[in-house]
Tab-separated table of C-alpha atoms in Angstrom:
chain	number	residue	atom	x	y	z
A	1131	MET	CA	153.757	111.861	183.512
A	1132	ASP	CA	153.096	110.429	186.961
A	1133	TYR	CA	153.431	106.697	187.431
A	1134	GLN	CA	151.958	104.845	190.381
A	1135	THR	CA	154.435	103.275	192.777
A	1136	PRO	CA	152.494	101.649	195.639
A	1137	GLN	CA	154.244	101.675	199.011
A	1138	ASP	CA	153.325	98.097	199.978
A	1139	ARG	CA	155.877	96.321	197.754
A	1140	GLN	CA	159.377	96.433	196.289
A	1141	TYR	CA	160.737	96.907	192.772
A	1142	THR	CA	163.569	96.133	190.367
A	1143	LYS	CA	165.526	98.319	187.981
A	1144	SER	CA	164.006	96.275	185.132
A	1145	HIS	CA	160.517	97.451	186.266
A	1146	GLU	CA	159.055	94.396	187.955
A	1147	TRP	CA	157.349	94.579	191.351
A	1148	VAL	CA	157.344	91.964	194.100
A	1149	LYS	CA	155.124	91.716	197.157
A	1150	ILE	CA	156.530	89.337	199.735
A	1151	ASP	CA	154.220	87.657	202.252
A	1152	GLY	CA	156.134	85.282	204.501
A	1153	SER	CA	157.743	82.640	202.303
A	1154	THR	CA	155.781	83.440	199.160
A	1155	ALA	CA	155.873	86.386	196.785
A	1156	THR	CA	153.597	87.814	194.108
A	1157	VAL	CA	155.255	89.430	191.078
A	1158	GLY	CA	154.163	91.667	188.241
A	1159	ILE	CA	155.310	94.603	186.133
A	1160	SER	CA	155.147	98.244	187.212
A	1161	ASP	CA	152.832	100.989	186.035
A	1162	TYR	CA	155.799	102.578	184.248
A	1163	ALA	CA	156.529	99.271	182.470
A	1164	GLN	CA	152.959	98.721	181.282
A	1165	HIS	CA	152.834	102.288	180.046
A	1166	ALA	CA	156.148	102.013	178.220
A	1167	LEU	CA	155.060	98.763	176.522
A	1168	GLY	CA	151.704	100.127	175.373
A	1169	ASP	CA	148.734	97.867	174.622
A	1170	ILE	CA	149.606	94.440	175.970
A	1171	VAL	CA	148.157	91.795	173.664
A	1172	PHE	CA	149.822	88.592	174.812
A	1173	VAL	CA	151.272	87.168	178.006
A	1174	GLU	CA	153.357	84.019	178.234
A	1175	LEU	CA	153.790	82.571	181.730
A	1176	PRO	CA	155.886	79.668	183.023
A	1177	ASP	CA	154.611	76.277	184.070
A	1178	VAL	CA	153.668	75.894	187.708
A	1179	GLY	CA	156.502	74.007	189.374
A	1180	ALA	CA	159.262	75.613	187.340
A	1181	SER	CA	162.140	77.105	189.335
A	1182	PHE	CA	164.013	80.303	188.578
A	1183	GLY	CA	166.887	82.280	190.012
A	1184	VAL	CA	166.961	86.008	190.690
A	1185	GLY	CA	166.965	87.914	187.390
A	1186	ASP	CA	165.922	84.935	185.259
A	1187	ALA	CA	163.448	85.613	182.444
A	1188	PHE	CA	160.330	83.760	183.612
A	1189	GLY	CA	157.694	85.188	181.271
A	1190	VAL	CA	157.041	87.378	178.256
A	1191	VAL	CA	154.649	90.260	177.735
A	1192	GLU	CA	153.994	91.389	174.189
A	1193	SER	CA	152.644	94.604	172.747
A	1194	VAL	CA	151.551	95.009	169.124
A	1195	LYS	CA	155.105	95.959	168.299
A	1196	ALA	CA	157.414	93.834	170.409
A	1197	ALA	CA	157.946	91.038	172.905
A	1198	SER	CA	159.623	91.828	176.242
A	1199	ASP	CA	161.029	89.388	178.774
A	1200	VAL	CA	159.956	89.704	182.394
A	1201	TYR	CA	162.617	88.968	185.003
A	1202	LEU	CA	161.991	87.344	188.361
A	1203	PRO	CA	162.910	89.703	191.228
A	1204	VAL	CA	163.396	86.782	193.631
A	1205	SER	CA	164.413	83.137	193.404
A	1206	GLY	CA	162.062	80.234	193.855
A	1207	GLU	CA	159.450	77.921	192.436
A	1208	ILE	CA	156.349	79.082	190.572
A	1209	ILE	CA	153.326	78.008	192.624
A	1210	GLU	CA	150.597	79.839	190.726
A	1211	ILE	CA	150.237	81.816	187.514
A	1212	ASN	CA	147.565	84.348	186.631
A	1213	GLU	CA	145.607	82.253	184.126
A	1214	ALA	CA	143.104	85.072	183.583
A	1215	LEU	CA	145.777	86.995	181.683
A	1216	LEU	CA	145.911	84.384	178.930
A	1217	ASP	CA	142.487	85.539	177.738
A	1218	ALA	CA	142.648	89.121	179.033
A	1219	PRO	CA	146.274	90.320	178.726
A	1220	GLU	CA	145.087	93.943	178.724
A	1221	THR	CA	144.497	93.581	182.467
A	1222	VAL	CA	148.245	94.155	182.860
A	1223	ASN	CA	147.659	97.647	181.410
A	1224	SER	CA	144.543	98.462	183.363
A	1225	ASP	CA	145.567	97.063	186.781
A	1226	PRO	CA	149.298	96.268	186.860
A	1227	TYR	CA	149.496	96.112	190.672
A	1228	GLY	CA	146.241	94.219	191.234
A	1229	ALA	CA	144.432	91.883	188.836
A	1230	GLY	CA	147.371	92.149	186.437
A	1231	TRP	CA	149.778	90.185	188.663
A	1232	LEU	CA	151.782	87.562	186.751
A	1233	ALA	CA	152.890	84.785	189.091
A	1234	LYS	CA	153.273	83.631	192.701
A	1235	VAL	CA	156.566	82.207	193.886
A	1236	GLN	CA	157.630	79.983	196.793
A	1237	LEU	CA	160.852	81.714	197.866
A	1238	SER	CA	163.986	79.590	197.912
A	1239	ALA	CA	166.188	82.283	199.472
A	1240	ASP	CA	165.809	85.613	201.201
A	1241	ALA	CA	165.188	88.411	198.757
A	1242	SER	CA	167.941	90.973	198.299
A	1243	ASP	CA	168.868	93.928	196.132
A	1244	LEU	CA	165.274	95.047	195.727
A	1245	LEU	CA	164.397	98.741	195.416
A	1246	ASP	CA	162.108	100.442	197.927
A	1247	PRO	CA	159.265	102.522	196.391
A	1248	ALA	CA	161.092	105.863	196.758
A	1249	THR	CA	164.284	104.572	195.154
A	1250	TYR	CA	162.295	102.990	192.331
A	1251	ALA	CA	160.297	106.180	191.738
A	1252	GLN	CA	163.616	108.019	191.417
A	1253	HIS	CA	164.831	105.385	188.923
A	1254	VAL	CA	161.643	105.816	186.866
A	1255	ALA	CA	162.028	109.595	186.873
A	1256	GLU	CA	165.545	109.198	185.486
A	1257	GLU	CA	164.410	106.717	182.798
A	1258	ALA	CA	161.471	108.903	181.796
A	1259	SER	CA	163.672	111.975	181.361
A	1260	LYS	CA	166.061	110.184	178.996
B	782	MET	CA	169.359	112.295	166.727
B	783	LYS	CA	167.680	114.190	163.912
B	784	GLN	CA	164.365	115.915	164.582
B	785	THR	CA	161.544	116.672	162.171
B	786	PRO	CA	159.984	120.169	162.196
B	787	LEU	CA	157.102	118.653	164.211
B	788	ASN	CA	159.177	117.261	167.074
B	789	ALA	CA	157.831	119.757	169.635
B	790	ARG	CA	154.263	118.979	168.519
B	791	HIS	CA	154.755	115.260	169.175
B	792	ARG	CA	156.119	115.942	172.651
B	793	ALA	CA	153.287	118.369	173.437
B	794	LEU	CA	150.787	115.668	172.374
B	795	GLY	CA	152.385	113.270	174.869
B	796	ALA	CA	153.874	110.943	172.269
B	797	LYS	CA	156.245	108.207	173.292
B	798	MET	CA	159.377	108.935	171.276
B	799	VAL	CA	161.815	106.381	169.856
B	800	GLU	CA	164.864	106.363	167.624
B	801	PHE	CA	164.074	105.274	164.053
B	802	GLY	CA	166.635	105.438	161.245
B	803	GLY	CA	168.555	108.120	163.127
B	804	TRP	CA	165.424	110.195	163.799
B	805	ASP	CA	163.636	111.010	167.049
B	806	MET	CA	160.117	109.895	166.108
B	807	PRO	CA	156.744	109.298	167.824
B	808	VAL	CA	155.997	105.573	168.102
B	809	GLN	CA	152.582	106.164	169.640
B	810	TYR	CA	150.393	108.883	171.149
B	811	ARG	CA	147.294	107.314	172.720
B	812	GLY	CA	148.079	103.709	171.820
B	813	ILE	CA	148.875	101.691	168.708
B	814	ILE	CA	145.540	99.876	168.552
B	815	GLU	CA	143.467	103.039	169.079
B	816	GLU	CA	145.478	104.936	166.443
B	817	HIS	CA	145.212	102.010	164.022
B	818	GLN	CA	141.413	101.817	164.409
B	819	ALA	CA	141.054	105.607	164.114
B	820	THR	CA	142.828	105.454	160.744
B	821	ARG	CA	140.711	102.537	159.474
B	822	ASN	CA	137.437	104.042	160.724
B	823	ALA	CA	137.974	107.820	160.411
B	824	ALA	CA	141.432	109.265	159.787
B	825	GLY	CA	144.989	109.392	161.077
B	826	LEU	CA	147.634	112.124	160.841
B	827	PHE	CA	151.268	111.052	160.425
B	828	ASP	CA	154.488	113.049	160.488
B	829	ILE	CA	156.595	111.365	157.834
B	830	SER	CA	159.049	114.208	157.381
B	831	HIS	CA	161.848	111.758	158.197
B	832	MET	CA	161.425	110.214	154.744
B	833	ALA	CA	163.810	111.316	151.982
B	834	ARG	CA	162.657	113.652	149.178
B	835	PHE	CA	164.959	113.881	146.183
B	836	TRP	CA	164.307	116.042	143.124
B	837	VAL	CA	165.405	114.916	139.680
B	838	THR	CA	165.386	117.647	137.042
B	839	GLY	CA	166.892	118.141	133.611
B	840	PRO	CA	166.347	116.980	130.042
B	841	GLN	CA	167.206	113.329	130.771
B	842	SER	CA	165.345	112.981	134.061
B	843	GLU	CA	162.898	110.416	132.702
B	844	ALA	CA	165.691	108.359	131.137
B	845	PHE	CA	167.618	108.471	134.414
B	846	ILE	CA	164.614	107.323	136.437
B	847	GLN	CA	164.028	104.499	133.950
B	848	HIS	CA	167.668	103.484	134.523
B	849	ILE	CA	167.514	103.287	138.342
B	850	ASN	CA	163.886	102.114	138.707
B	851	THR	CA	162.416	98.685	137.964
B	852	PHE	CA	159.033	100.213	137.121
B	853	ASP	CA	158.263	101.786	133.743
B	854	VAL	CA	157.464	105.479	134.235
B	855	ARG	CA	156.864	106.287	130.565
B	856	ASN	CA	153.146	106.171	131.328
B	857	THR	CA	153.465	108.138	134.557
B	858	ALA	CA	152.004	111.410	133.285
B	859	VAL	CA	152.662	114.809	134.818
B	860	GLY	CA	150.475	114.891	137.931
B	861	GLN	CA	150.800	111.141	138.523
B	862	SER	CA	153.087	108.941	140.611
B	863	ASP	CA	154.017	105.276	140.767
B	864	TYR	CA	155.609	102.837	143.164
B	865	GLY	CA	158.982	101.442	142.143
B	866	LEU	CA	162.112	99.659	143.271
B	867	MET	CA	165.785	100.435	142.954
B	868	CYS	CA	167.735	97.208	142.530
B	869	TYR	CA	171.389	96.227	142.632
B	870	GLU	CA	172.984	94.602	139.602
B	871	ASP	CA	172.305	91.191	141.194
B	872	GLY	CA	168.589	91.952	141.647
B	873	GLY	CA	168.734	92.624	145.405
B	874	ILE	CA	166.781	95.662	146.526
B	875	VAL	CA	168.427	99.034	147.281
B	876	ASP	CA	165.127	100.551	148.384
B	877	ASP	CA	161.487	100.899	147.468
B	878	ILE	CA	160.531	104.346	146.235
B	879	PHE	CA	157.614	106.467	145.145
B	880	VAL	CA	158.272	108.473	141.982
B	881	TYR	CA	156.138	111.589	141.419
B	882	HIS	CA	156.011	113.321	138.029
B	883	LEU	CA	155.676	116.989	139.027
B	884	ALA	CA	156.245	118.734	135.679
B	885	ASP	CA	158.077	118.216	132.407
B	886	ASN	CA	161.589	117.167	133.398
B	887	GLU	CA	160.818	117.502	137.097
B	888	TRP	CA	160.358	114.429	139.286
B	889	MET	CA	160.352	113.781	143.023
B	890	ILE	CA	161.564	110.499	144.533
B	891	VAL	CA	160.370	109.672	148.051
B	892	ALA	CA	162.484	107.024	149.787
B	893	ASN	CA	162.874	105.440	153.196
B	894	ALA	CA	164.440	107.475	156.001
B	895	SER	CA	166.686	104.622	157.061
B	896	ASN	CA	168.058	104.359	153.509
B	897	ALA	CA	168.328	108.084	152.746
B	898	ALA	CA	172.124	108.381	152.702
B	899	LYS	CA	172.576	105.086	150.827
B	900	ASP	CA	169.938	106.060	148.238
B	901	TRP	CA	171.434	109.517	147.711
B	902	ASP	CA	174.845	107.957	147.076
B	903	TRP	CA	173.294	105.393	144.757
B	904	LEU	CA	171.416	108.004	142.721
B	905	THR	CA	174.404	110.328	142.560
B	906	GLN	CA	176.749	107.550	141.523
B	907	HIS	CA	174.442	106.360	138.726
B	908	SER	CA	173.579	109.811	137.399
B	909	SER	CA	176.906	110.197	135.609
B	910	GLY	CA	176.311	110.218	131.875
B	911	PHE	CA	172.776	111.582	132.301
B	912	ASP	CA	171.970	115.247	131.799
B	913	VAL	CA	170.146	115.563	135.137
B	914	GLN	CA	170.428	117.477	138.350
B	915	LEU	CA	169.779	115.815	141.710
B	916	THR	CA	168.672	117.916	144.674
B	917	ASP	CA	168.104	116.645	148.194
B	918	ARG	CA	165.119	118.623	149.481
B	919	SER	CA	164.453	116.368	152.483
B	920	ALA	CA	165.368	119.000	155.077
B	921	GLU	CA	163.687	121.939	153.413
B	922	LEU	CA	160.311	120.173	153.068
B	923	ALA	CA	158.086	118.510	155.636
B	924	MET	CA	155.808	115.592	154.768
B	925	ILE	CA	152.519	114.853	156.496
B	926	ALA	CA	150.194	111.945	155.679
B	927	LEU	CA	146.441	112.195	156.243
B	928	GLN	CA	144.962	108.721	155.804
B	929	GLY	CA	141.582	107.098	156.260
B	930	PRO	CA	138.016	107.156	154.929
B	931	SER	CA	137.436	110.687	156.312
B	932	ALA	CA	140.686	112.127	154.939
B	933	GLU	CA	139.128	113.813	151.905
B	934	HIS	CA	136.357	115.371	153.987
B	935	ILE	CA	138.918	116.763	156.473
B	936	LEU	CA	141.430	118.084	153.948
B	937	ASP	CA	138.988	119.521	151.416
B	938	PRO	CA	138.223	122.853	153.182
B	939	LEU	CA	141.938	123.454	153.841
B	940	THR	CA	143.330	123.051	150.354
B	941	SER	CA	143.026	124.685	146.953
B	942	ALA	CA	143.403	121.240	145.372
B	943	ASP	CA	140.264	119.736	143.822
B	944	LEU	CA	140.377	116.529	145.817
B	945	THR	CA	137.362	114.927	144.174
B	946	ALA	CA	139.253	115.203	140.879
B	947	LEU	CA	142.586	114.024	142.315
B	948	PRO	CA	142.918	110.374	141.252
B	949	PHE	CA	144.653	107.513	143.071
B	950	HIS	CA	148.405	108.297	142.893
B	951	GLY	CA	147.701	111.792	141.568
B	952	ILE	CA	149.712	114.803	142.761
B	953	THR	CA	149.001	118.502	142.394
B	954	ALA	CA	150.615	121.770	143.443
B	955	SER	CA	148.250	123.519	145.832
B	956	SER	CA	147.838	125.507	149.016
B	957	ILE	CA	147.354	123.613	152.254
B	958	GLY	CA	146.284	125.939	155.055
B	959	THR	CA	148.748	128.832	154.977
B	960	ALA	CA	151.396	126.888	153.058
B	961	GLN	CA	152.118	126.298	149.392
B	962	GLY	CA	153.169	122.798	148.405
B	963	TYR	CA	151.886	119.563	146.922
B	964	VAL	CA	149.049	117.204	147.768
B	965	SER	CA	149.146	113.622	146.496
B	966	ARG	CA	146.629	110.792	146.784
B	967	THR	CA	149.185	108.305	148.080
B	968	GLY	CA	149.902	106.599	151.375
B	969	TYR	CA	151.002	103.536	153.277
B	970	THR	CA	147.920	102.332	155.139
B	971	GLY	CA	145.661	100.555	152.636
B	972	GLU	CA	143.125	103.375	153.015
B	973	ASP	CA	142.230	106.331	150.831
B	974	GLY	CA	144.300	109.324	151.872
B	975	PHE	CA	146.814	111.990	151.070
B	976	GLU	CA	150.421	112.935	151.482
B	977	ILE	CA	151.212	116.620	151.875
B	978	PHE	CA	154.548	118.229	151.011
B	979	ILE	CA	155.098	121.712	152.463
B	980	PRO	CA	158.015	123.939	153.497
B	981	ALA	CA	159.495	122.765	156.810
B	982	ASP	CA	158.811	126.088	158.522
B	983	GLN	CA	155.097	125.703	157.691
B	984	ALA	CA	154.769	122.191	159.066
B	985	ALA	CA	153.572	123.102	162.554
B	986	PRO	CA	150.688	125.426	161.556
B	987	VAL	CA	149.528	122.983	158.873
B	988	TRP	CA	149.697	120.076	161.353
B	989	ASP	CA	147.660	122.088	163.858
B	990	ALA	CA	145.102	123.126	161.247
B	991	LEU	CA	144.622	119.524	160.118
B	992	LEU	CA	144.258	118.215	163.679
B	993	ASP	CA	141.726	120.952	164.463
B	994	ALA	CA	139.764	120.372	161.270
B	995	GLY	CA	139.651	116.627	161.829
B	996	SER	CA	138.973	116.350	165.534
B	997	ALA	CA	135.178	116.250	165.116
B	998	ALA	CA	135.536	113.483	162.522
B	999	GLY	CA	137.710	111.384	164.872
B	1000	LEU	CA	141.129	112.235	163.417
B	1001	GLN	CA	144.023	111.199	165.651
B	1002	PRO	CA	147.784	111.675	165.393
B	1003	VAL	CA	149.352	108.317	164.567
B	1004	GLY	CA	152.868	107.134	165.421
B	1005	LEU	CA	155.232	104.695	163.769
B	1006	GLY	CA	153.748	101.757	165.704
B	1007	ALA	CA	150.369	101.971	163.987
B	1008	ARG	CA	152.031	103.041	160.726
B	1009	ASP	CA	153.618	99.585	160.785
B	1010	SER	CA	150.427	97.672	161.678
B	1011	LEU	CA	148.444	99.650	159.069
B	1012	ARG	CA	150.902	98.788	156.297
B	1013	PHE	CA	151.213	95.190	157.496
B	1014	GLU	CA	147.555	94.211	157.073
B	1015	PRO	CA	147.241	95.205	153.381
B	1016	GLY	CA	150.638	93.679	152.631
B	1017	LEU	CA	152.717	96.780	151.901
B	1018	PRO	CA	156.384	95.811	152.249
B	1019	LEU	CA	158.824	97.443	154.670
B	1020	TYR	CA	162.526	97.688	153.932
B	1021	GLY	CA	164.493	95.573	156.390
B	1022	HIS	CA	161.589	93.111	156.613
B	1023	GLU	CA	159.925	91.931	153.370
B	1024	ILE	CA	162.502	93.639	151.157
B	1025	GLU	CA	166.236	93.876	151.733
B	1026	ARG	CA	169.700	93.815	150.108
B	1027	ASP	CA	169.503	90.026	149.861
B	1028	ILE	CA	165.863	89.682	148.831
B	1029	ASN	CA	164.840	90.166	145.198
B	1030	PRO	CA	161.476	91.532	143.991
B	1031	TYR	CA	160.174	88.139	142.810
B	1032	GLU	CA	160.776	86.634	146.240
B	1033	ALA	CA	158.933	89.569	147.818
B	1034	LYS	CA	155.951	89.109	145.446
B	1035	LEU	CA	156.811	92.423	143.795
B	1036	GLY	CA	157.303	91.027	140.306
B	1037	TRP	CA	154.517	93.374	139.136
B	1038	VAL	CA	156.857	96.326	139.849
B	1039	VAL	CA	159.585	94.896	137.575
B	1040	LYS	CA	158.996	95.842	133.934
B	1041	LEU	CA	161.490	93.756	131.979
B	1042	ASP	CA	159.998	94.836	128.646
B	1043	LYS	CA	160.888	98.519	129.116
B	1044	GLY	CA	164.568	98.156	128.156
B	1045	ASP	CA	167.715	97.762	130.227
B	1046	PHE	CA	167.958	99.167	133.728
B	1047	ILE	CA	170.162	98.461	136.730
B	1048	GLY	CA	169.588	94.838	137.691
B	1049	SER	CA	167.493	93.939	134.631
B	1050	ASP	CA	169.792	91.109	133.456
B	1051	ALA	CA	169.809	89.425	136.853
B	1052	LEU	CA	166.086	89.948	137.323
B	1053	ARG	CA	165.374	88.373	133.908
B	1054	MET	CA	167.325	85.284	134.977
B	1055	ILE	CA	165.564	85.087	138.340
B	1056	LYS	CA	162.194	85.328	136.635
B	1057	GLU	CA	163.101	82.607	134.123
B	1058	HIS	CA	164.326	80.168	136.758
B	1059	GLY	CA	161.798	81.167	139.414
B	1060	PRO	CA	162.764	82.741	142.740
B	1061	ALA	CA	164.395	80.539	145.379
B	1062	ARG	CA	162.096	81.844	148.104
B	1063	ARG	CA	158.559	83.189	148.305
B	1064	LEU	CA	156.787	85.464	150.728
B	1065	ILE	CA	153.796	83.732	152.328
B	1066	GLY	CA	151.133	84.706	154.839
B	1067	LEU	CA	150.684	82.877	158.130
B	1068	GLN	CA	147.842	82.827	160.604
B	1069	MET	CA	148.830	81.583	164.040
B	1070	VAL	CA	146.705	78.722	165.275
B	1071	GLY	CA	148.581	78.000	168.494
B	1072	ARG	CA	149.240	80.505	171.262
B	1073	GLY	CA	152.051	82.804	170.240
B	1074	ILE	CA	152.960	85.808	168.146
B	1075	ALA	CA	155.396	85.324	165.277
B	1076	ARG	CA	158.095	88.011	165.125
B	1077	GLN	CA	160.764	88.865	162.580
B	1078	GLY	CA	163.563	86.305	162.391
B	1079	MET	CA	161.688	83.407	163.995
B	1080	PRO	CA	162.283	80.177	162.040
B	1081	VAL	CA	159.406	78.574	160.120
B	1082	GLN	CA	159.412	74.792	159.739
B	1083	THR	CA	157.230	72.049	158.364
B	1084	THR	CA	155.274	70.057	160.918
B	1085	ASP	CA	157.913	67.317	160.666
B	1086	GLY	CA	160.608	69.768	161.731
B	1087	GLN	CA	162.264	70.776	158.469
B	1088	GLU	CA	163.248	74.450	158.426
B	1089	ILE	CA	161.885	76.247	155.346
B	1090	GLY	CA	162.426	79.935	156.125
B	1091	SER	CA	161.780	82.691	158.620
B	1092	VAL	CA	159.302	85.375	159.597
B	1093	THR	CA	159.736	88.862	158.064
B	1094	THR	CA	157.011	90.656	160.056
B	1095	GLY	CA	154.489	89.344	162.553
B	1096	MET	CA	152.047	90.904	164.956
B	1097	PRO	CA	148.488	90.767	166.239
B	1098	ALA	CA	146.645	92.473	163.380
B	1099	PRO	CA	144.365	95.059	165.023
B	1100	THR	CA	141.680	95.180	162.303
B	1101	LEU	CA	141.526	91.430	161.794
B	1102	GLY	CA	141.905	90.340	165.405
B	1103	GLN	CA	144.306	87.542	164.539
B	1104	ASN	CA	148.003	86.885	165.075
B	1105	LEU	CA	149.377	87.087	161.536
B	1106	ALA	CA	152.782	87.060	159.891
B	1107	TYR	CA	154.657	87.205	156.618
B	1108	ALA	CA	157.451	84.710	156.149
B	1109	LEU	CA	160.020	84.167	153.434
B	1110	VAL	CA	160.197	80.433	152.750
B	1111	ALA	CA	161.688	78.075	150.165
B	1112	SER	CA	159.655	78.200	146.946
B	1113	GLY	CA	157.193	75.361	146.650
B	1114	SER	CA	157.702	74.183	150.231
B	1115	VAL	CA	154.148	74.942	151.339
B	1116	LYS	CA	150.791	75.872	149.828
B	1117	VAL	CA	147.857	77.915	151.108
B	1118	GLY	CA	146.028	75.788	153.661
B	1119	ALA	CA	149.131	73.905	154.786
B	1120	GLU	CA	150.145	73.768	158.438
B	1121	VAL	CA	153.591	74.850	159.573
B	1122	ASP	CA	155.268	75.617	162.887
B	1123	VAL	CA	156.816	78.924	163.872
B	1124	LEU	CA	159.559	78.571	166.456
B	1125	VAL	CA	158.507	81.135	169.069
B	1126	ARG	CA	161.374	81.404	171.553
B	1127	GLY	CA	162.420	77.929	170.497
B	1128	LYS	CA	159.003	76.294	170.870
B	1129	PRO	CA	157.002	75.233	167.810
B	1130	VAL	CA	153.688	77.073	167.560
B	1131	ARG	CA	151.262	75.903	164.889
B	1132	ALA	CA	150.262	78.231	162.036
B	1133	THR	CA	148.270	77.933	158.811
B	1134	VAL	CA	149.455	79.276	155.470
B	1135	VAL	CA	146.837	81.813	154.342
B	1136	LYS	CA	146.267	84.004	151.308
B	1137	THR	CA	147.743	87.496	151.214
B	1138	PRO	CA	147.103	90.345	151.569
B	1139	PHE	CA	145.330	89.961	154.882
B	1140	TYR	CA	143.320	93.150	154.378
B	1141	LYS	CA	141.847	94.427	151.120
B	1142	SER	CA	142.989	97.996	150.473
B	1143	ARG	CA	140.240	100.578	150.144
B	1144	TYR	CA	141.828	103.016	147.722
B	1145	LYS	CA	139.786	105.471	145.708
B	1146	LYS	CA	139.986	104.137	142.176
């Protein structure tokens, strides 16, 4: 199974992606993550204005079978959430790196410990072969 | 992890595999919702070889089954089967079982994979004093379920069994493809369908033949994910959720499986008392009104914040398009139509108490 890992962003071991643009960042879950979860039927997102640290659970995506926390790859304040997902959570399956983004964050510190696309692809290959 | 004889087939079909009850099992192939709808609208094929299959033979096999089972099998004729429960002395549930009457003094008990070792010990321990022989044939036989409105049409050309004459809960020895085994009109989806018992070394060719025969009719392989959603909608209980060591049949709305008038059996004294006094808790159905999905273990409270119980199973029901749940709550605390809150990750989300089952089973009667 080949999973997409776009080159224009960074990743976490817990399968989130983050695209940093100056002092703001857009976050979502990876193609591998959406595939592993299966049909996504519900997305819970934080309130705009809420602040989180690196690795904090900031949202939940749910499949038919289970609910999974989503962890913030960076620290900062939520400045926008993807409201369209509340009515169309399946967009996270169909376009995880585009229309399926989850939230935008005003960074409160420089990002660190993120995985580059090649390192993340290697991590996914190891997970998938388990 | 244990593997069924169809493990390589699941991997070749691209299934996502998970651990379940010590087994390496497919949770989904093309997606839970798609597999669920295929089963409701056409047919689904399930590898359920992980379930336990115990044979009970000998002159006192019926008496032994009456002793360990809450149901009364005196009317379960040869060629028929019935659902039942094994209970502890205090009325808690050891497991739910299906008991098939194969021949005079020959019965098969099908039990949950996750309870297989516990059930075997329980049966063995309670067989002393009965002239019976217990045989664990779980490993030597495979078990495949073919479920859905097109199941009969798909299976008919492949089996010597006269399916039109096979009644609900009937079982018959027959050929299936190249194998010899049994076909029963039983299942766990709320649809018409069959369960097929064949030698383990014949499982792969029979699986392939069924998938081939059914592809034009829309048959899909179905994993444990949709097996759960399919049993959830028509209200079929799952051990570890609606039934459990500390839940009795009356609480789980399974009083109809407890036949107190058949004579003594394990747990009958306690169950008689529970029935007389009324169960402390009752299983109810919930439909979420607010945004959120109820999941097992989430507390259920009245709208003024009094905790009354917790969720046993909850999910977005694929056929019904609603977020539904079963919850075990204090008896008499709420009625159908009442509003309650489910604490979803600590936040109250409004739900309405609704009638169960959520989906009316479409068995062939």
